[in-house]
PDB file of C-alpha atoms in Angstrom:
ATOM      1  CA  UNK L   1      20.352 -14.368 -13.989  1.00 77.00           C
ATOM      2  CA  UNK L   2      16.578 -14.213 -13.849  1.00 90.00           C
ATOM      3  CA  UNK L   3      14.685 -12.672 -10.966  1.00 90.00           C
ATOM      4  CA  UNK L   4      10.931 -12.597 -10.500  1.00 89.00           C
ATOM      5  CA  UNK L   5       9.461  -9.969  -8.188  1.00 91.00           C
ATOM      6  CA  UNK L   6       7.408 -12.099  -5.799  1.00 93.00           C
ATOM      7  CA  UNK L   7       6.208  -9.680  -3.138  1.00 95.00           C
ATOM      8  CA  UNK L   8       6.751  -6.656  -0.945  1.00 95.00           C
ATOM      9  CA  UNK L   9       6.913  -7.392   2.768  1.00 95.00           C
ATOM     10  CA  UNK L  10       5.359  -4.789   5.041  1.00 94.00           C
ATOM     11  CA  UNK L  11       5.811  -4.693   8.813  1.00 94.00           C
ATOM     12  CA  UNK L  12       2.537  -4.341  10.701  1.00 95.00           C
ATOM     13  CA  UNK L  13       1.284  -4.007  14.255  1.00 94.00           C
ATOM     14  CA  UNK L  14      -1.814  -5.925  13.114  1.00 95.00           C
ATOM     15  CA  UNK L  15      -1.073  -7.822   9.870  1.00 96.00           C
ATOM     16  CA  UNK L  16      -4.662  -9.001   9.390  1.00 97.00           C
ATOM     17  CA  UNK L  17      -6.218  -5.546   9.811  1.00 97.00           C
ATOM     18  CA  UNK L  18      -3.594  -3.823   7.662  1.00 97.00           C
ATOM     19  CA  UNK L  19      -3.712  -6.568   5.024  1.00 97.00           C
ATOM     20  CA  UNK L  20      -7.491  -6.380   4.833  1.00 98.00           C
ATOM     21  CA  UNK L  21      -7.302  -2.578   4.527  1.00 98.00           C
ATOM     22  CA  UNK L  22      -4.897  -2.810   1.573  1.00 97.00           C
ATOM     23  CA  UNK L  23      -6.985  -5.611   0.050  1.00 97.00           C
ATOM     24  CA  UNK L  24      -9.999  -3.283   0.071  1.00 97.00           C
ATOM     25  CA  UNK L  25      -7.977  -0.283  -1.126  1.00 97.00           C
ATOM     26  CA  UNK L  26      -6.495  -2.174  -4.086  1.00 97.00           C
ATOM     27  CA  UNK L  27      -9.373  -4.533  -4.897  1.00 97.00           C
ATOM     28  CA  UNK L  28      -7.013  -7.500  -4.477  1.00 98.00           C
ATOM     29  CA  UNK L  29      -7.632 -10.940  -2.961  1.00 98.00           C
ATOM     30  CA  UNK L  30      -6.329 -12.608   0.185  1.00 98.00           C
ATOM     31  CA  UNK L  31      -4.152 -15.637  -0.591  1.00 97.00           C
ATOM     32  CA  UNK L  32      -2.925 -16.341   2.957  1.00 96.00           C
ATOM     33  CA  UNK L  33      -4.798 -15.191   6.045  1.00 95.00           C
ATOM     34  CA  UNK L  34      -2.386 -16.372   8.738  1.00 92.00           C
ATOM     35  CA  UNK L  35      -1.837 -13.634  11.363  1.00 88.00           C
ATOM     36  CA  UNK L  36       1.943 -14.004  11.117  1.00 92.00           C
ATOM     37  CA  UNK L  37       2.033 -13.878   7.293  1.00 94.00           C
ATOM     38  CA  UNK L  38      -1.037 -12.282   5.733  1.00 98.00           C
ATOM     39  CA  UNK L  39      -0.680 -12.063   1.927  1.00 98.00           C
ATOM     40  CA  UNK L  40      -2.702 -10.313  -0.758  1.00 98.00           C
ATOM     41  CA  UNK L  41      -2.306 -10.353  -4.539  1.00 98.00           C
ATOM     42  CA  UNK L  42      -4.041  -8.868  -7.587  1.00 97.00           C
ATOM     43  CA  UNK L  43      -5.408 -12.406  -8.258  1.00 97.00           C
ATOM     44  CA  UNK L  44      -4.532 -15.762  -6.674  1.00 96.00           C
ATOM     45  CA  UNK L  45      -2.083 -16.620  -9.449  1.00 95.00           C
ATOM     46  CA  UNK L  46      -0.717 -13.087 -10.131  1.00 96.00           C
ATOM     47  CA  UNK L  47       2.417 -11.525  -8.712  1.00 95.00           C
ATOM     48  CA  UNK L  48       3.685  -9.467  -7.064  1.00 95.00           C
ATOM     49  CA  UNK L  49       1.852  -9.614  -3.780  1.00 96.00           C
ATOM     50  CA  UNK L  50       2.121  -7.828  -0.468  1.00 97.00           C
ATOM     51  CA  UNK L  51       2.883  -9.812   2.682  1.00 97.00           C
ATOM     52  CA  UNK L  52       2.101  -8.274   6.076  1.00 97.00           C
ATOM     53  CA  UNK L  53       4.217  -9.562   8.961  1.00 96.00           C
ATOM     54  CA  UNK L  54       3.930  -8.684  12.649  1.00 95.00           C
ATOM     55  CA  UNK L  55       6.463  -6.501  14.437  1.00 93.00           C
ATOM     56  CA  UNK L  56       6.511  -5.328  18.032  1.00 88.00           C
ATOM     57  CA  UNK L  57       7.994  -1.889  17.497  1.00 85.00           C
ATOM     58  CA  UNK L  58       5.942   0.983  16.161  1.00 80.00           C
ATOM     59  CA  UNK L  59       6.646   2.920  12.983  1.00 79.00           C
ATOM     60  CA  UNK L  60       9.214   5.702  13.358  1.00 80.00           C
ATOM     61  CA  UNK L  61       9.570   8.446  10.796  1.00 77.00           C
ATOM     62  CA  UNK L  62       9.018   8.434   7.057  1.00 79.00           C
ATOM     63  CA  UNK L  63       9.047   5.092   5.236  1.00 78.00           C
ATOM     64  CA  UNK L  64      12.222   4.428   3.281  1.00 81.00           C
ATOM     65  CA  UNK L  65      10.180   2.625   0.633  1.00 85.00           C
ATOM     66  CA  UNK L  66       6.670   3.559  -0.410  1.00 89.00           C
ATOM     67  CA  UNK L  67       4.159   2.634  -3.099  1.00 91.00           C
ATOM     68  CA  UNK L  68       2.956   4.976  -5.867  1.00 93.00           C
ATOM     69  CA  UNK L  69      -0.392   4.492  -7.572  1.00 94.00           C
ATOM     70  CA  UNK L  70      -1.615   6.068 -10.823  1.00 95.00           C
ATOM     71  CA  UNK L  71      -5.431   6.314 -10.842  1.00 95.00           C
ATOM     72  CA  UNK L  72      -7.808   7.184 -13.645  1.00 93.00           C
ATOM     73  CA  UNK L  73      -9.249   9.938 -11.435  1.00 94.00           C
ATOM     74  CA  UNK L  74      -6.926  11.189  -8.684  1.00 94.00           C
ATOM     75  CA  UNK L  75      -9.532  13.217  -6.838  1.00 94.00           C
ATOM     76  CA  UNK L  76     -12.037  10.339  -6.737  1.00 95.00           C
ATOM     77  CA  UNK L  77      -9.404   7.823  -5.589  1.00 96.00           C
ATOM     78  CA  UNK L  78      -8.113  10.109  -2.838  1.00 97.00           C
ATOM     79  CA  UNK L  79     -11.689  10.592  -1.591  1.00 97.00           C
ATOM     80  CA  UNK L  80     -12.313   6.809  -1.691  1.00 97.00           C
ATOM     81  CA  UNK L  81      -9.091   6.031   0.196  1.00 98.00           C
ATOM     82  CA  UNK L  82      -9.826   8.697   2.813  1.00 98.00           C
ATOM     83  CA  UNK L  83     -13.274   7.144   3.295  1.00 98.00           C
ATOM     84  CA  UNK L  84     -11.538   3.788   3.927  1.00 97.00           C
ATOM     85  CA  UNK L  85      -9.475   5.365   6.710  1.00 97.00           C
ATOM     86  CA  UNK L  86      -6.384   6.732   4.955  1.00 97.00           C
ATOM     87  CA  UNK L  87      -5.081  10.102   6.135  1.00 96.00           C
ATOM     88  CA  UNK L  88      -3.261  12.942   4.417  1.00 95.00           C
ATOM     89  CA  UNK L  89       0.473  12.807   5.193  1.00 92.00           C
ATOM     90  CA  UNK L  90       3.141  15.489   5.107  1.00 82.00           C
ATOM     91  CA  UNK L  91       6.607  14.138   4.371  1.00 74.00           C
ATOM     92  CA  UNK L  92       7.956  17.511   3.311  1.00 72.00           C
ATOM     93  CA  UNK L  93       6.684  17.200  -0.247  1.00 74.00           C
ATOM     94  CA  UNK L  94       5.296  20.742  -0.526  1.00 73.00           C
ATOM     95  CA  UNK L  95       2.918  21.544  -3.403  1.00 81.00           C
ATOM     96  CA  UNK L  96       3.060  18.640  -5.866  1.00 79.00           C
ATOM     97  CA  UNK L  97       0.910  16.975  -8.502  1.00 82.00           C
ATOM     98  CA  UNK L  98       0.663  13.867  -6.315  1.00 87.00           C
ATOM     99  CA  UNK L  99      -1.112  13.365  -2.996  1.00 95.00           C
ATOM    100  CA  UNK L 100       0.678  11.699  -0.090  1.00 94.00           C
ATOM    101  CA  UNK L 101      -1.557   9.590   2.124  1.00 96.00           C
ATOM    102  CA  UNK L 102      -0.905   7.119   4.916  1.00 95.00           C
ATOM    103  CA  UNK L 103      -2.681   3.844   5.567  1.00 97.00           C
ATOM    104  CA  UNK L 104      -4.294   2.880   8.876  1.00 97.00           C
ATOM    105  CA  UNK L 105      -0.872   2.179  10.452  1.00 95.00           C
ATOM    106  CA  UNK L 106       0.780   5.351   9.138  1.00 94.00           C
ATOM    107  CA  UNK L 107       2.638   3.907   6.109  1.00 95.00           C
ATOM    108  CA  UNK L 108       2.914   6.573   3.427  1.00 94.00           C
ATOM    109  CA  UNK L 109       1.954   6.045  -0.196  1.00 95.00           C
ATOM    110  CA  UNK L 110       1.331   8.375  -3.124  1.00 95.00           C
ATOM    111  CA  UNK L 111      -1.654   8.814  -5.386  1.00 95.00           C
ATOM    112  CA  UNK L 112      -0.197  10.278  -8.561  1.00 93.00           C
ATOM    113  CA  UNK L 113      -2.002  12.570 -10.947  1.00 91.00           C
ATOM    114  CA  UNK L 114      -4.112  10.932 -13.615  1.00 84.00           C
ATOM    115  CA  UNK L 115      -2.296  10.083 -16.848  1.00 74.00           C
ATOM    116  CA  UNK L 116      -2.982  12.380 -19.707  1.00 65.00           C
ATOM    117  CA  UNK L 117      -3.958  10.536 -22.854  1.00 55.00           C
TER     118      UNK L 117
END
């Protein structure tokens, strides 16, 4: 059996706004700008992507799935993401080497420490 990871689907109150936020945060491109299925990818022909789909209900509690990102410079990336509208998030992580943030709709993600070379 062969599986190809195509995309992550993320529920959103406003798929276009959330999709555009993640597009800016990741430096990706929009490949579908429909309000009911807004998709971004690293490049038009590169997978996986993230699809943002509308939901009526609001987010409740901690996400069961979240994204982790490894930057070259953790401190600089956290500052850049905060400037884009991310917020610090407390999911009970305590003191860690990673920083938990949430996007503009409250979805948590982690900015890991920079890799040591």
